[in-house]
Each structure stands twice: as C-alpha cells, then as structure tokens.
Phi, psi and omega in degrees: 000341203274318199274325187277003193265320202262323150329297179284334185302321196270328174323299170284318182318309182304297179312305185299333158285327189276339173286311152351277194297340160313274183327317162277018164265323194253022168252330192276341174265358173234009159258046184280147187314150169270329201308317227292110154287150158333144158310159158277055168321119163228148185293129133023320202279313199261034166227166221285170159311312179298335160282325188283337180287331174299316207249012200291292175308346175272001182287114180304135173305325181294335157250015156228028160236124175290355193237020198255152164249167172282121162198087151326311182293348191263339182276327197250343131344299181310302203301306169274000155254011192308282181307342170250027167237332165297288161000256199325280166003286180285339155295301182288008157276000177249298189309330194236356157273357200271309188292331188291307189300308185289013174261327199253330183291351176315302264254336216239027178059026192256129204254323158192143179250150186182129170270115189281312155223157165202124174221193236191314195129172173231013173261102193259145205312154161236141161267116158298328197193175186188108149262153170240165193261149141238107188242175198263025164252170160327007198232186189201114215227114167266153185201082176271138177284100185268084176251095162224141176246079221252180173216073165298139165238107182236141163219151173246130174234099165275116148289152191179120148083014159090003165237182192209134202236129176257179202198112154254150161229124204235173162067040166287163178227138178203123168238133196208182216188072176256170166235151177229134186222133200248115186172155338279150177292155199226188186248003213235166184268128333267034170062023179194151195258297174228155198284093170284096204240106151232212185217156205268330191197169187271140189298153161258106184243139164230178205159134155244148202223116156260139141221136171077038168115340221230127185298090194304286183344351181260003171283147192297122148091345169285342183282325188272315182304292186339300196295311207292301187322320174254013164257355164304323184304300164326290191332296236275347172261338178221024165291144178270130052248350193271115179234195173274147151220141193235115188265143168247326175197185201241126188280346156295342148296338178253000193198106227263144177248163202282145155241015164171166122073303222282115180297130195222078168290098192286103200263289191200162164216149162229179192038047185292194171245156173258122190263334175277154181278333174246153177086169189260185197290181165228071194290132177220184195220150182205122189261132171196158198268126164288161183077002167236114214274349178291283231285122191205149153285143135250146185267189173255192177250145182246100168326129188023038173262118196230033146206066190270152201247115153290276174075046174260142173276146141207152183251111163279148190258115200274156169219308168240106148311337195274327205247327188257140195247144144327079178263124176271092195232130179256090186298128179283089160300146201244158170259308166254147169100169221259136173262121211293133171278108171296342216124129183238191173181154140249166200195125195284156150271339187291336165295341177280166227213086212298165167064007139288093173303138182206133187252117185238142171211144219223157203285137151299146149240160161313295217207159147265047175248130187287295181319334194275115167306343197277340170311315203280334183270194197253161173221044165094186185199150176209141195243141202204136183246152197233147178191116186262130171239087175305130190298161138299154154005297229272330183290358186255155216280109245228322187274032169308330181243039150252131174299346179242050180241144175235141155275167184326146122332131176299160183266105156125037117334141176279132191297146211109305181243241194184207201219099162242134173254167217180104184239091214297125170257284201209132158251144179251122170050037153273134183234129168265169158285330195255344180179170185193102153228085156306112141241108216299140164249138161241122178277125182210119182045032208102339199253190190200121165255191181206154162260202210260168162284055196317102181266163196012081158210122148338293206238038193302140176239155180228293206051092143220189200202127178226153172207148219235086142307111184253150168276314187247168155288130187299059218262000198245348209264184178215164211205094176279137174219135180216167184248115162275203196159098197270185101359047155003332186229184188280064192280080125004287205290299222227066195288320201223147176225146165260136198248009178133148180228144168229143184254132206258110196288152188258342200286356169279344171291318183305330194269312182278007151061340166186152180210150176246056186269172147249164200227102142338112153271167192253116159105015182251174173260227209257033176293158154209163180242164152257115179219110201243138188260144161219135183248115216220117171238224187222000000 
C-alpha cells in the first residue's frame, strides 16, 4: 500500500502542476488588466529635475556638448562593415593571443588554452559624438564618445590534468571615453605613421561569464570584484598619458631623411643676355633640389649688370644623392610684373665626388628638353662651385617621428655655433585692403628670404624652410617675420600691402633647441603665423 500510495502521489503532483500551468497561461492571456494607460509624452521643459538627471546620460554628447560633432555617417559606415571588421578583429585577436597563451600556460601546468568561438556579435559599437583638436604639430587627436551594446560569443576551453573546463563571456556592455592620436603625418598613403590609443577616464564594462555552463557573476560580491579589477586593470595600462601604440608604417620610410649636405658657391655668370629693352638686366640666381618642392635659395641682384659676381653660400640639404639634381636658374628682376627666366642649367649629385669641391662652369639653356632648337642659341654661362658632404651614422637623425626630436648640425659647422632653422608653416586670417597674395619675409642679422607667393588666400600654407649658418648661438638676436601681399597684376597704386608683422626673440629656441608656435600678428585684426624655430648644433 506505502508504494502504490507513492505512486498516485507523485502521479498527482504531475496532473496538478501541468493543469496549473495550463490554467495559468490562459488566465494571464485573456485577463489581461482593463485599467492599463497609455504613456504620458511630455517635452524635456516639463519635466521635473529628477527626470531630467535620469534621462541626461542617455542624451548624445553633440547635444549638450557644442564642441562634440554628430557623426551619423560613421555609425552607419561602422553598421555596414560591421560583419567584415568582426571578422578581421576577431582574427587578429587569435593571431596576438595564440604566442602570449603558449608563453604562459608552462608557468601554470595547463596543457592547452584554445578558443572555441569567438565572434563580436551582429551588434557593431555606436558613437554618440566626436571631438576633434587642431594643434600646431603633425597630428590628429579625436576624442569619440563609445557605446556598445553588443552580443558576443567568446568560449575559452582550458585543459589541464585529462580535464577540460569552459569560460563564455556573453551580454558584453562598454562605454568608454578614448582619444585617438593619429601622428605623425606624412605626405605618404596613409598619411600617418602611427595610431595613439588611450582613455580619458576608466571605461564602464559589463559582461556576463559563464562557467562550466552555469552563471559565475550571480555569485554575491563576485560581479562587483570583476567590475573594479578590470576597469583598474584597463585604467592602469591606457589611462592618459599612457597609451597603446599601433605602428602603421615606419616613418623613416616614408619620408626620406637628410643624409648630407650640399655645400653651393654662387661664384659669377657672363656674357648674359639682355632682356630689358632699355638698359642692361638686374640678373639674380635661384638654387633648388629637384623633388623638394619648399625648399629654394636665391642670391641677391645685381643691378644692370650682364657679367656679375655673387661669391655667395648656401648650404642645401641633401635627402637622395642618387635621384636628386641641382637646378641652377637664372632670373631677369623685374620691380613690377612677372620676373624674366635668363637661363638654367642642372647638375645630377650623383656626378659629385662627396668631400671634393668642384668648379663647374656651365652653359645656360632654355630649357632641359635636348631636343627644343632653342637651346642651341647662347644666353651666357655661370660658374658655381659645389661640395657635398654626407652625414655620418651618427649624425643623421634617427628619432624622425618624435616631434621634438632635431637633428644634428652639419659637419663643419662652426664650433660654438650651430645651425638655425626656420620654418615658415601658415598663416591664418590675413587680410589686405587692396588685394591678399600673401607672402612671408624674414629678416635676420641682416639677410632676407622670402617664402613662394600664395594669390588670393586668406588663410596661405608655404612649409617652407630657410637656414642660417651662426658662428654663436643667436642668444641675443631677434628674428622679424612679417606677411607682405604683393600685386598679382601690374598695380601702380597698391604694388605691397604689409598684412602684419611679429618679432621673435631666439634665446628660449637655444635653450629648447625647437619651439612650435603660432604668433599674434602686429598691425593685423586677427593674423596670425605658424613658425617653427630650431637650433640644431654638432
């Protein structure tokens, strides 16, 4: 009787919980409360404070922040590459975990760690917002606002002792606050040598982690431990300043560094020709490396002279001897108007002997096309003596994508003094009354460059580079740089306009060896220049 009793018993408990669950599915689906209102919608002004601080964070930064932009375009970019950036990811994350894991399971008696899936999800991250910085270096500094709300499948299966234990981690959440620095920029495909990644504040991460089937996170006090241990963890490797770097290319490769030299004695030219109809020319000579498109020399002019002596230096900066040639061009000055071309010629480096002076003296031409008959009539000859010097090892600059890294001073320099350089970058929100072709001059201990002439812009970029072989360091001097704005057409009236000027004191470049500013100008409404000074010694 005890056993047919434990029978019906348990018989009845099974009808009774299954007529139960029955009853109670269709009472809960066809009673549903009659009472049940709509929501209330109401506008943001009318609601109270406690709401509104609840509902703050869910607000995109680009609308209570004015410096953040909206970038729609990036999220749905993101969205449709999403499953071939899971992919790459999730590979290259097998590729940099497999040698770290075979370093480490020795220490711990573990026979193999190995991922059994790993996917990302079909939920790809959103950006609310995005700022970006403009500074007066190479770079490019982002600051994205980072919300994903994703559904990853990562399982890990440790072996260990003939047994084998899983670990999933599902429901991740990451809300983070990284800057991203793209530097330095190069002129080259992809136009940055490498990827600067930190975090502005410790990441919010959720996850939930199963093992061996079963939801470790629901143990008391284990959820909370997790969370601090990894955003301390996180914090403590890429809170800024400290961050990841992910090199893209190697910038010394992408951007040829000087390896000497060329020393360029403007000695004399005869027998020019004469271009003006009264009077004899005002002949000046202008030196430039082919493949560097800044940089150029000029001598000074020699007034109606059509056999004239310079005996002037200039020290060029060499970057490929084997590709880059010497072009020697000879200018008519004109005070107004277009300056007449007298005559060139060029000269391969590759023909120089390094550490050999050598005196060349060489036929003007039209042109360098061997074939143009025009060639053939004479315009005169110019003799120029030349000497290339190559760095040593140890001088050449080895430290290219650090922005405060300088090189070295050329060999013979004079000892004591040094190398300053001057590197004209940009001006910004110069204006003339009469016209804005802007271009910078710089005075220094007497002499005077110019960069090239930029027509009608505001807002003029140069890069260009000029250098000043000192006997001393210039601890005492100033260095005037002002933005002219010449006439584009033959203006009578308004030949120059001065669009501002600023005067530089040198002694904080000697002692910091480079400075990057931008320079309030004088006598502008809101110009301004970018000019980066350098003291470069042996």
């Amino acid at each position: 009787m005890g056993i047919l009793s434990s029978i019906l018993g348990f018989c009845g408990f099974g009808i009774g919980t299954s007529i139960g669950i029955v009853i109670g599915y269709y009472m809960f689906i066809y009673f549903q409360p009659t009472d049940v209102k709509d929501p209330v919608l109401r506008p943001l002004i009318e609601q109270d404070s406690k709401t509104l601080q609840r509902l703050l964070p869910e607000i995109p930064q680009w609308v209570k922040n004015p410096d953040y932009d909206r970038v729609d375009w990036l999220n749905k970019l993101i969205e449709n590459m999403w499953p071939y950036i899971n992919t790459a990811i999730c590979k290259t994350a097998r590729t940099i975990a497999k040698p770290i894991i075979a370093e480490q399971i020795p220490k711990y008696k573990i026979d193999s760690v190995e991922f059994e899936t790993l996917t990302l999800g079909s939920l790809p991250p959103n950006f609310p917002g995005m700022k970006v910085y403009v500074t007066d270096e190479k770079e490019l500094i982002m600051e994205p606002v980072l919300k994903w709300a994703g559904n990853p499948d990562i399982t890990i299966a440790v072996k260990a002792f003939g047994l084998k234990a899983t670990v999933q981690v599902v429901d991740l959440q990451v809300f983070a606050a990284p800057r991203i620095t793209l530097k330095p920029l190069l002129p080259v495909f992809p136009c940055f040598a490498n990827i600067y990644v930190s975090l502005l504040e410790k990441p919010h991460v959720d996850f939930g982690l199963k093992l061996l089937g079963a939801d470790a996170m629901s143990i008391p006090g284990l959820y909370k431990f997790v969370q601090e241990l990894i955003k301390d963890q996180v914090a403590n490797m890429y809170l800024w300043p400290k961050c990841l770097v992910v090199p893209i290319m190697d910038p010394s490769k992408a951007m040829k560094r000087p390896v000497g030299i060329l020393t360029v004695k403007v000695l004399k030219a005869t027998k020019l020709k004469k271009k003006d109809l009264l009077g004899a020319s005002d002949p000046y000579v202008k030196l430039k490396l082919t493949e560097d498109t800044h940089h150029s020399n000029k001598t000074t002019v020699k007034h109606k002279n059509l056999n004239p002596e310079w005996n002037e230096e200039f020290n060029i900066t060499v970057k490929d001897p084997e590709s880059q040639a010497l072009e020697v061009v000879v200018y008519d000055w004109e005070q107004v108007g277009k300056h007449d071309k007298m005559g060139m010629n060029v000269i391969p480096l590759k023909e120089l002997t390094p550490d050999e002076p050598k005196v060349l003296t060489l036929d003007l031409l039209k042109n360098m096309d061997p074939n143009d008959v025009q060639n053939e009539k004479p315009r005169g000859q110019i003799v120029v003596e030349l000497v290339y010097k190559p760095f040593k090892e140890d001088e050449i600059p080895k430290d290219i994508d650090d922005p405060n890294a300088v090189a070295k001073a050329p060999e013979g320099t004079p000892a004591g003094g040094g190398l300053f350089v001057v590197i004209v970058h940009e001006a910004q929100d110069v204006e003339g009354k009469h016209h804005t072709n802007p271009y910078a001059r710089l005075l220094f201990k007497g002499e005077e460059k110019r960069t090239k002439q930029v027509k009608k812009s505001r807002d003029p970029r140069w890069e260009e580079e000029f250098q000043f072989v000192l006997e001393e360091a210039p601890t005492n001097e100033r260095l005037h740089v002002e933005v002219v704005s010449s006439s584009s057409r033959m203006g009578l009236l308004h030949p120059k306009e001065n669009l501002g000027y600023v005067v530089i004191n040198l002694a904080d470049v000697v002692n910091n060896k480079r400075i990057n500013e931008k320079y309030h100008l004088i006598d502008s409404k809101n110009g301004r220049i970018q000019v980066e000074l350098q003291w470069r010694t042996s």
